[in-house]
């Protein structure tokens, strides 16, 4: 019951919540992501997260994915954090 409730919260959240693999491929997409980015789930599942990131943050995003792939810890995604 707890898992079902949490899944509903994630699915119905107005915040964009996506699941991304270590290569940046989008594997899950919620309603909030659709509202914010404008892509349906079917469209998003054919995309890479890099396509959603502003050009000036793409290098940082690629570096973060590489650290995750290596099992390293990452900090905040905010550029100045």
C-alpha positions as a LaTeX table, in Angstrom:
\begin{tabular}{lrrr}
\hline
Residue & $x$ (\AA) & $y$ (\AA) & $z$ (\AA) \\
\hline
Unk1 & 0.00 & 0.00 & 0.00 \\
Unk2 & 2.85 & 2.38 & 0.85 \\
Unk3 & 4.54 & 1.73 & $-2.52$ \\
Unk4 & 1.28 & 2.27 & $-4.36$ \\
Unk5 & 0.75 & 5.59 & $-2.57$ \\
Unk6 & 4.30 & 6.76 & $-3.33$ \\
Unk7 & 3.97 & 5.73 & $-6.98$ \\
Unk8 & 0.76 & 7.76 & $-7.24$ \\
Unk9 & 2.47 & 10.79 & $-5.72$ \\
Unk10 & 5.34 & 10.58 & $-8.22$ \\
Unk11 & 3.06 & 9.91 & $-11.19$ \\
Unk12 & 0.65 & 12.74 & $-10.38$ \\
Unk13 & 3.15 & 15.32 & $-9.13$ \\
Unk14 & 3.18 & 18.74 & $-10.77$ \\
Unk15 & 6.97 & 18.66 & $-10.46$ \\
Unk16 & 8.91 & 17.08 & $-13.30$ \\
Unk17 & 10.17 & 13.67 & $-12.18$ \\
Unk18 & 12.06 & 11.55 & $-14.65$ \\
Unk19 & 14.05 & 8.37 & $-14.44$ \\
Unk20 & 17.22 & 8.44 & $-16.50$ \\
Unk21 & 19.71 & 5.63 & $-17.13$ \\
Unk22 & 23.49 & 6.07 & $-16.90$ \\
Unk23 & 23.62 & 7.04 & $-20.59$ \\
Unk24 & 21.05 & 9.78 & $-20.10$ \\
Unk25 & 18.22 & 7.92 & $-21.83$ \\
Unk26 & 14.85 & 8.80 & $-20.33$ \\
Unk27 & 13.17 & 5.68 & $-18.91$ \\
Unk28 & 10.19 & 7.19 & $-17.06$ \\
Unk29 & 8.30 & 10.48 & $-17.34$ \\
Unk30 & 5.54 & 11.82 & $-15.11$ \\
Unk31 & 2.65 & 14.23 & $-15.64$ \\
Unk32 & 4.63 & 17.17 & $-14.26$ \\
Unk33 & 7.42 & 16.57 & $-16.79$ \\
Unk34 & 4.84 & 16.56 & $-19.58$ \\
Unk35 & 3.43 & 19.87 & $-18.34$ \\
Unk36 & 6.83 & 21.51 & $-17.93$ \\
Unk37 & 8.65 & 20.21 & $-21.01$ \\
Unk38 & 5.69 & 19.69 & $-23.34$ \\
Unk39 & 6.58 & 16.17 & $-24.50$ \\
Unk40 & 4.30 & 13.19 & $-24.09$ \\
Unk41 & 5.68 & 10.19 & $-22.24$ \\
Unk42 & 5.97 & 8.29 & $-25.53$ \\
Unk43 & 8.02 & 11.13 & $-27.04$ \\
Unk44 & 10.19 & 11.52 & $-23.94$ \\
Unk45 & 11.03 & 7.81 & $-23.79$ \\
Unk46 & 12.73 & 8.24 & $-27.17$ \\
Unk47 & 14.88 & 11.11 & $-25.88$ \\
Unk48 & 18.08 & 11.68 & $-23.95$ \\
Unk49 & 18.07 & 14.02 & $-20.95$ \\
Unk50 & 20.80 & 16.10 & $-22.64$ \\
Unk51 & 18.13 & 17.29 & $-25.08$ \\
Unk52 & 16.30 & 18.94 & $-22.17$ \\
Unk53 & 19.32 & 20.64 & $-20.64$ \\
Unk54 & 20.35 & 24.16 & $-21.72$ \\
Unk55 & 23.52 & 24.12 & $-23.85$ \\
Unk56 & 25.61 & 25.80 & $-21.13$ \\
Unk57 & 24.79 & 22.95 & $-18.69$ \\
Unk58 & 25.19 & 19.99 & $-21.03$ \\
Unk59 & 28.87 & 19.44 & $-20.22$ \\
Unk60 & 28.13 & 19.40 & $-16.49$ \\
Unk61 & 25.26 & 16.98 & $-17.07$ \\
Unk62 & 27.45 & 14.63 & $-19.11$ \\
Unk63 & 30.10 & 14.74 & $-16.36$ \\
Unk64 & 27.45 & 13.93 & $-13.74$ \\
Unk65 & 26.23 & 10.94 & $-15.75$ \\
Unk66 & 29.81 & 9.70 & $-16.11$ \\
Unk67 & 30.39 & 9.95 & $-12.35$ \\
Unk68 & 27.19 & 8.03 & $-11.71$ \\
Unk69 & 28.21 & 5.39 & $-14.25$ \\
Unk70 & 31.47 & 4.94 & $-12.30$ \\
Unk71 & 29.60 & 4.70 & $-9.00$ \\
Unk72 & 30.91 & 8.02 & $-7.70$ \\
Unk73 & 28.89 & 10.37 & $-5.54$ \\
Unk74 & 27.64 & 13.60 & $-7.05$ \\
Unk75 & 26.71 & 16.87 & $-5.45$ \\
Unk76 & 24.12 & 19.42 & $-6.40$ \\
Unk77 & 23.22 & 19.98 & $-10.05$ \\
Unk78 & 23.13 & 23.72 & $-9.45$ \\
Unk79 & 26.05 & 25.34 & $-11.32$ \\
Unk80 & 27.12 & 27.47 & $-8.34$ \\
Unk81 & 26.52 & 24.95 & $-5.56$ \\
\hline
\end{tabular}
